[in-house]
């Protein structure tokens, strides 16, 4: 019975994945003549495309890869593809999203790759079951601090940051396009995820985002429309205000449940309370982080 159940579960998962592949439609935003943003079911992908081929960074879904490949082929005759996969929770990851099988150079920050079972002083661990079901792989290459691409008239720096969403966070700065992508450090659709298993740190998020509040800068969030530095400033103001209020409540001796019930995010929920992380979940994770950090 156990074997039959496992086989049935595998069949159902495979069917659902196939159905998703048939159903997904990728949104496309043209930021400049050489920069596109693809909206996939797992997050945005920012792309530089032109005579040198295409560079992509983000959290692409495996089911988006064929459509994105077709769009890129219509924009450039150069077959070179460079793909940087941003950190995600293991349960959310879709590995290299199938880009490796298409001959792309696929890379991840080394801490993020380690979570997918990449090499670390020993043989790599087996692929997570989800990646096997999706028929994708983990990226074969990792970078430590900085990786740079000189493509399509732009210099693109991908730079490792202090832990914020995770210990594998990196920002991508498209210099000529005056555009930045932060990954889950700036989710765009709501409150950030603060998962201790990823090394999350709200002060790290604030540190990473603080230099980039110029309203003239284009900002691509993990999800949602292209924004600018003013949106980053509003997000930072929210993070700082909620962090300080939660810290004050913790210092006053309030429990986690009492702090959550106090609803310290209420003035920000209209804008930031509609994303994947609920207001209560954000406050709860923040309370735990602050208490743990201060040894309380």
Tab-separated table of N, CA and C in Angstrom, residues 2-97:
chain	number	residue	atom	x	y	z
A	2	UNK	N	1.952	1.217	0.822
A	2	UNK	CA	2.838	2.377	0.873
A	2	UNK	C	3.484	2.662	-0.456
A	3	UNK	N	3.913	1.570	-1.162
A	3	UNK	CA	4.547	1.752	-2.463
A	3	UNK	C	3.565	2.315	-3.470
A	4	UNK	N	2.337	1.748	-3.475
A	4	UNK	CA	1.332	2.228	-4.421
A	4	UNK	C	0.983	3.689	-4.152
A	5	UNK	N	0.910	4.056	-2.883
A	5	UNK	CA	0.616	5.451	-2.530
A	5	UNK	C	1.715	6.381	-3.015
A	6	UNK	N	2.969	5.958	-2.842
A	6	UNK	CA	4.105	6.781	-3.270
A	6	UNK	C	4.100	6.965	-4.782
A	7	UNK	N	3.808	5.872	-5.505
A	7	UNK	CA	3.763	5.960	-6.973
A	7	UNK	C	2.650	6.898	-7.419
A	8	UNK	N	1.483	6.777	-6.768
A	8	UNK	CA	0.354	7.648	-7.119
A	8	UNK	C	0.684	9.110	-6.837
A	9	UNK	N	1.324	9.368	-5.670
A	9	UNK	CA	1.692	10.747	-5.321
A	9	UNK	C	2.659	11.312	-6.341
A	10	UNK	N	3.626	10.486	-6.777
A	10	UNK	CA	4.600	10.936	-7.770
A	10	UNK	C	3.910	11.259	-9.090
A	11	UNK	N	2.947	10.400	-9.476
A	11	UNK	CA	2.212	10.634	-10.722
A	11	UNK	C	1.413	11.928	-10.655
A	12	UNK	N	0.741	12.140	-9.524
A	12	UNK	CA	-0.074	13.354	-9.361
A	12	UNK	C	0.799	14.594	-9.413
A	13	UNK	N	1.958	14.559	-8.700
A	13	UNK	CA	2.858	15.715	-8.715
A	13	UNK	C	3.354	15.990	-10.125
A	14	UNK	N	3.724	14.914	-10.841
A	14	UNK	CA	4.179	15.094	-12.216
A	14	UNK	C	3.102	15.687	-13.098
A	15	UNK	N	1.847	15.229	-12.902
A	15	UNK	CA	0.726	15.769	-13.679
A	15	UNK	C	0.511	17.244	-13.397
A	16	UNK	N	0.584	17.620	-12.098
A	16	UNK	CA	0.381	19.019	-11.732
A	16	UNK	C	1.477	19.896	-12.315
A	17	UNK	N	2.709	19.400	-12.275
A	17	UNK	CA	3.821	20.166	-12.844
A	17	UNK	C	3.617	20.345	-14.350
A	18	UNK	N	3.199	19.270	-15.029
A	18	UNK	CA	2.957	19.366	-16.474
A	18	UNK	C	1.832	20.356	-16.760
A	19	UNK	N	0.772	20.320	-15.938
A	19	UNK	CA	-0.348	21.245	-16.126
A	19	UNK	C	0.091	22.680	-15.928
A	20	UNK	N	0.941	22.906	-14.922
A	20	UNK	CA	1.439	24.264	-14.682
A	20	UNK	C	2.266	24.755	-15.855
A	21	UNK	N	3.043	23.828	-16.440
A	21	UNK	CA	3.888	24.203	-17.574
A	21	UNK	C	3.039	24.667	-18.747
A	22	UNK	N	1.882	24.011	-18.917
A	22	UNK	CA	1.023	24.375	-20.030
A	22	UNK	C	0.284	25.674	-19.761
A	23	UNK	N	0.109	25.996	-18.460
A	23	UNK	CA	-0.761	27.112	-18.111
A	23	UNK	C	-0.039	28.438	-17.970
A	24	UNK	N	1.255	28.423	-17.633
A	24	UNK	CA	1.915	29.681	-17.296
A	24	UNK	C	2.099	30.585	-18.514
A	25	UNK	N	1.767	31.831	-18.326
A	25	UNK	CA	2.033	32.865	-19.319
A	25	UNK	C	2.946	33.896	-18.672
A	26	UNK	N	4.070	34.157	-19.296
A	26	UNK	CA	5.078	35.064	-18.739
A	26	UNK	C	4.743	36.499	-19.125
A	27	UNK	N	4.717	37.387	-18.123
A	27	UNK	CA	4.551	38.802	-18.410
A	27	UNK	C	5.876	39.428	-18.814
A	28	UNK	N	5.841	40.403	-19.697
A	28	UNK	CA	7.072	41.045	-20.177
A	28	UNK	C	6.934	42.557	-20.077
A	29	UNK	N	7.920	43.193	-19.422
A	29	UNK	CA	7.987	44.651	-19.350
A	29	UNK	C	9.298	45.095	-19.983
A	30	UNK	N	9.229	46.002	-20.941
A	30	UNK	CA	10.437	46.546	-21.558
A	30	UNK	C	10.838	47.810	-20.804
A	31	UNK	N	11.956	47.734	-20.090
A	31	UNK	CA	12.443	48.874	-19.313
A	31	UNK	C	13.240	49.810	-20.201
A	32	UNK	N	14.153	49.244	-20.991
A	32	UNK	CA	14.889	49.976	-22.024
A	32	UNK	C	14.936	49.064	-23.245
A	33	UNK	N	15.565	49.515	-24.300
A	33	UNK	CA	15.645	48.679	-25.501
A	33	UNK	C	16.458	47.419	-25.255
A	34	UNK	N	17.306	47.421	-24.215
A	34	UNK	CA	18.147	46.263	-23.910
A	34	UNK	C	17.796	45.564	-22.601
A	35	UNK	N	16.853	46.091	-21.842
A	35	UNK	CA	16.530	45.512	-20.538
A	35	UNK	C	15.044	45.152	-20.478
A	36	UNK	N	14.787	43.891	-20.175
A	36	UNK	CA	13.430	43.385	-20.038
A	36	UNK	C	13.240	42.824	-18.628
A	37	UNK	N	12.003	42.832	-18.152
A	37	UNK	CA	11.650	42.158	-16.913
A	37	UNK	C	10.567	41.136	-17.238
A	38	UNK	N	10.857	39.879	-16.918
A	38	UNK	CA	9.906	38.791	-17.116
A	38	UNK	C	9.246	38.473	-15.780
A	39	UNK	N	7.934	38.452	-15.741
A	39	UNK	CA	7.187	38.092	-14.536
A	39	UNK	C	6.795	36.625	-14.645
A	40	UNK	N	7.393	35.776	-13.805
A	40	UNK	CA	7.089	34.345	-13.815
A	40	UNK	C	6.331	33.977	-12.540
A	41	UNK	N	5.865	32.764	-12.474
A	41	UNK	CA	5.062	32.332	-11.324
A	41	UNK	C	5.874	32.282	-10.038
A	42	UNK	N	7.185	32.230	-10.136
A	42	UNK	CA	8.033	32.196	-8.937
A	42	UNK	C	8.723	33.522	-8.658
A	43	UNK	N	8.599	34.487	-9.556
A	43	UNK	CA	9.200	35.791	-9.324
A	43	UNK	C	9.704	36.432	-10.599
A	44	UNK	N	10.126	37.673	-10.465
A	44	UNK	CA	10.627	38.426	-11.612
A	44	UNK	C	12.020	37.967	-12.025
A	45	UNK	N	12.294	38.122	-13.309
A	45	UNK	CA	13.612	37.872	-13.872
A	45	UNK	C	13.989	39.095	-14.686
A	46	UNK	N	15.115	39.713	-14.333
A	46	UNK	CA	15.595	40.883	-15.050
A	46	UNK	C	16.613	40.445	-16.082
A	47	UNK	N	16.484	40.944	-17.310
A	47	UNK	CA	17.334	40.481	-18.399
A	47	UNK	C	17.944	41.630	-19.175
A	48	UNK	N	19.230	41.497	-19.473
A	48	UNK	CA	19.905	42.349	-20.453
A	48	UNK	C	20.040	41.525	-21.720
A	49	UNK	N	19.549	42.034	-22.841
A	49	UNK	CA	19.573	41.270	-24.082
A	49	UNK	C	20.042	42.166	-25.223
A	50	UNK	N	20.919	41.626	-26.063
A	50	UNK	CA	21.471	42.416	-27.161
A	50	UNK	C	22.499	41.621	-27.942
A	51	UNK	N	23.428	42.289	-28.599
A	51	UNK	CA	24.374	41.606	-29.486
A	51	UNK	C	25.287	40.609	-28.781
A	52	UNK	N	25.471	40.757	-27.476
A	52	UNK	CA	26.337	39.836	-26.731
A	52	UNK	C	25.573	38.661	-26.139
A	53	UNK	N	24.311	38.511	-26.489
A	53	UNK	CA	23.501	37.448	-25.924
A	53	UNK	C	22.606	37.991	-24.829
A	54	UNK	N	22.338	37.184	-23.813
A	54	UNK	CA	21.419	37.602	-22.757
A	54	UNK	C	21.950	37.214	-21.383
A	55	UNK	N	21.778	38.140	-20.459
A	55	UNK	CA	22.070	37.914	-19.041
A	55	UNK	C	20.753	37.993	-18.285
A	56	UNK	N	20.512	37.055	-17.375
A	56	UNK	CA	19.286	37.046	-16.593
A	56	UNK	C	19.611	36.860	-15.119
A	57	UNK	N	18.857	37.545	-14.269
A	57	UNK	CA	18.976	37.327	-12.830
A	57	UNK	C	17.593	37.371	-12.208
A	58	UNK	N	17.347	36.456	-11.260
A	58	UNK	CA	16.066	36.438	-10.578
A	58	UNK	C	15.729	35.053	-10.087
A	59	UNK	N	14.426	34.817	-9.939
A	59	UNK	CA	13.935	33.520	-9.469
A	59	UNK	C	12.999	32.942	-10.529
A	60	UNK	N	13.536	32.497	-11.646
A	60	UNK	CA	12.681	32.008	-12.731
A	60	UNK	C	12.026	30.675	-12.393
A	61	UNK	N	10.828	30.471	-12.903
A	61	UNK	CA	10.172	29.182	-12.783
A	61	UNK	C	10.625	28.290	-13.930
A	62	UNK	N	10.622	26.992	-13.688
A	62	UNK	CA	10.982	26.052	-14.747
A	62	UNK	C	9.999	26.124	-15.905
A	63	UNK	N	8.746	26.435	-15.593
A	63	UNK	CA	7.721	26.478	-16.636
A	63	UNK	C	7.775	27.741	-17.477
A	64	UNK	N	8.620	28.694	-17.087
A	64	UNK	CA	8.742	29.935	-17.862
A	64	UNK	C	9.899	29.893	-18.852
A	65	UNK	N	10.796	28.932	-18.695
A	65	UNK	CA	12.067	28.958	-19.417
A	65	UNK	C	11.886	28.875	-20.927
A	66	UNK	N	10.985	28.031	-21.385
A	66	UNK	CA	10.788	27.898	-22.835
A	66	UNK	C	10.288	29.203	-23.441
A	67	UNK	N	9.304	29.846	-22.798
A	67	UNK	CA	8.769	31.088	-23.343
A	67	UNK	C	9.811	32.200	-23.303
A	68	UNK	N	10.542	32.307	-22.190
A	68	UNK	CA	11.584	33.332	-22.108
A	68	UNK	C	12.641	33.091	-23.175
A	69	UNK	N	13.015	31.835	-23.379
A	69	UNK	CA	14.007	31.508	-24.413
A	69	UNK	C	13.544	31.953	-25.786
A	70	UNK	N	12.270	31.754	-26.073
A	70	UNK	CA	11.717	32.151	-27.370
A	70	UNK	C	11.769	33.669	-27.540
A	71	UNK	N	11.406	34.388	-26.495
A	71	UNK	CA	11.425	35.854	-26.561
A	71	UNK	C	12.849	36.368	-26.752
A	72	UNK	N	13.801	35.780	-26.027
A	72	UNK	CA	15.191	36.211	-26.160
A	72	UNK	C	15.720	35.939	-27.568
A	73	UNK	N	15.345	34.803	-28.122
A	73	UNK	CA	15.808	34.456	-29.470
A	73	UNK	C	15.291	35.431	-30.516
A	74	UNK	N	14.152	36.050	-30.233
A	74	UNK	CA	13.613	37.057	-31.154
A	74	UNK	C	14.342	38.387	-31.042
A	75	UNK	N	15.099	38.552	-29.947
A	75	UNK	CA	15.766	39.835	-29.670
A	75	UNK	C	17.249	39.811	-29.977
A	76	UNK	N	17.858	38.633	-30.012
A	76	UNK	CA	19.290	38.554	-30.270
A	76	UNK	C	19.613	37.278	-31.037
A	77	UNK	N	20.559	37.383	-31.970
A	77	UNK	CA	21.013	36.207	-32.712
A	77	UNK	C	22.121	35.472	-31.969
A	78	UNK	N	22.685	36.127	-30.951
A	78	UNK	CA	23.756	35.511	-30.177
A	78	UNK	C	23.148	34.488	-29.208
A	79	UNK	N	23.582	33.220	-29.233
A	79	UNK	CA	22.967	32.189	-28.397
A	79	UNK	C	23.454	32.162	-26.952
A	80	UNK	N	24.438	33.007	-26.598
A	80	UNK	CA	24.973	32.968	-25.236
A	80	UNK	C	23.922	33.402	-24.217
A	81	UNK	N	23.823	32.626	-23.132
A	81	UNK	CA	22.899	32.932	-22.042
A	81	UNK	C	23.633	32.783	-20.709
A	82	UNK	N	23.554	33.822	-19.904
A	82	UNK	CA	24.166	33.823	-18.571
A	82	UNK	C	23.037	34.021	-17.560
A	83	UNK	N	22.920	33.112	-16.613
A	83	UNK	CA	21.773	33.134	-15.694
A	83	UNK	C	22.272	33.084	-14.253
A	84	UNK	N	21.861	34.082	-13.455
A	84	UNK	CA	22.170	34.102	-12.027
A	84	UNK	C	20.864	33.839	-11.283
A	85	UNK	N	20.844	32.774	-10.486
A	85	UNK	CA	19.657	32.405	-9.723
A	85	UNK	C	19.754	33.004	-8.323
A	86	UNK	N	18.758	33.778	-7.939
A	86	UNK	CA	18.753	34.412	-6.617
A	86	UNK	C	18.327	33.417	-5.540
A	87	UNK	N	18.744	33.668	-4.275
A	87	UNK	CA	18.411	32.745	-3.189
A	87	UNK	C	16.906	32.639	-2.950
A	88	UNK	N	16.472	31.436	-2.636
A	88	UNK	CA	15.097	31.154	-2.249
A	88	UNK	C	15.113	30.105	-1.143
A	89	UNK	N	13.995	29.973	-0.454
A	89	UNK	CA	13.847	28.849	0.459
A	89	UNK	C	13.916	27.553	-0.344
A	90	UNK	N	14.450	26.512	0.282
A	90	UNK	CA	14.608	25.239	-0.414
A	90	UNK	C	13.278	24.747	-0.968
A	91	UNK	N	12.209	24.907	-0.197
A	91	UNK	CA	10.895	24.432	-0.642
A	91	UNK	C	10.387	25.193	-1.865
A	92	UNK	N	10.857	26.418	-2.070
A	92	UNK	CA	10.407	27.244	-3.191
A	92	UNK	C	11.319	27.144	-4.411
A	93	UNK	N	12.516	26.639	-4.223
A	93	UNK	CA	13.512	26.676	-5.291
A	93	UNK	C	13.137	25.775	-6.459
A	94	UNK	N	13.416	26.256	-7.656
A	94	UNK	CA	13.280	25.441	-8.856
A	94	UNK	C	14.635	25.287	-9.539
A	95	UNK	N	15.681	25.270	-8.690
A	95	UNK	CA	17.028	25.001	-9.175
A	95	UNK	C	17.448	25.954	-10.265
A	96	UNK	N	18.002	25.396	-11.348
A	96	UNK	CA	18.434	26.246	-12.463
A	96	UNK	C	17.297	26.525	-13.438
A	97	UNK	N	16.078	26.083	-13.092
A	97	UNK	CA	14.868	26.304	-13.904
A	97	UNK	C	14.997	25.740	-15.319
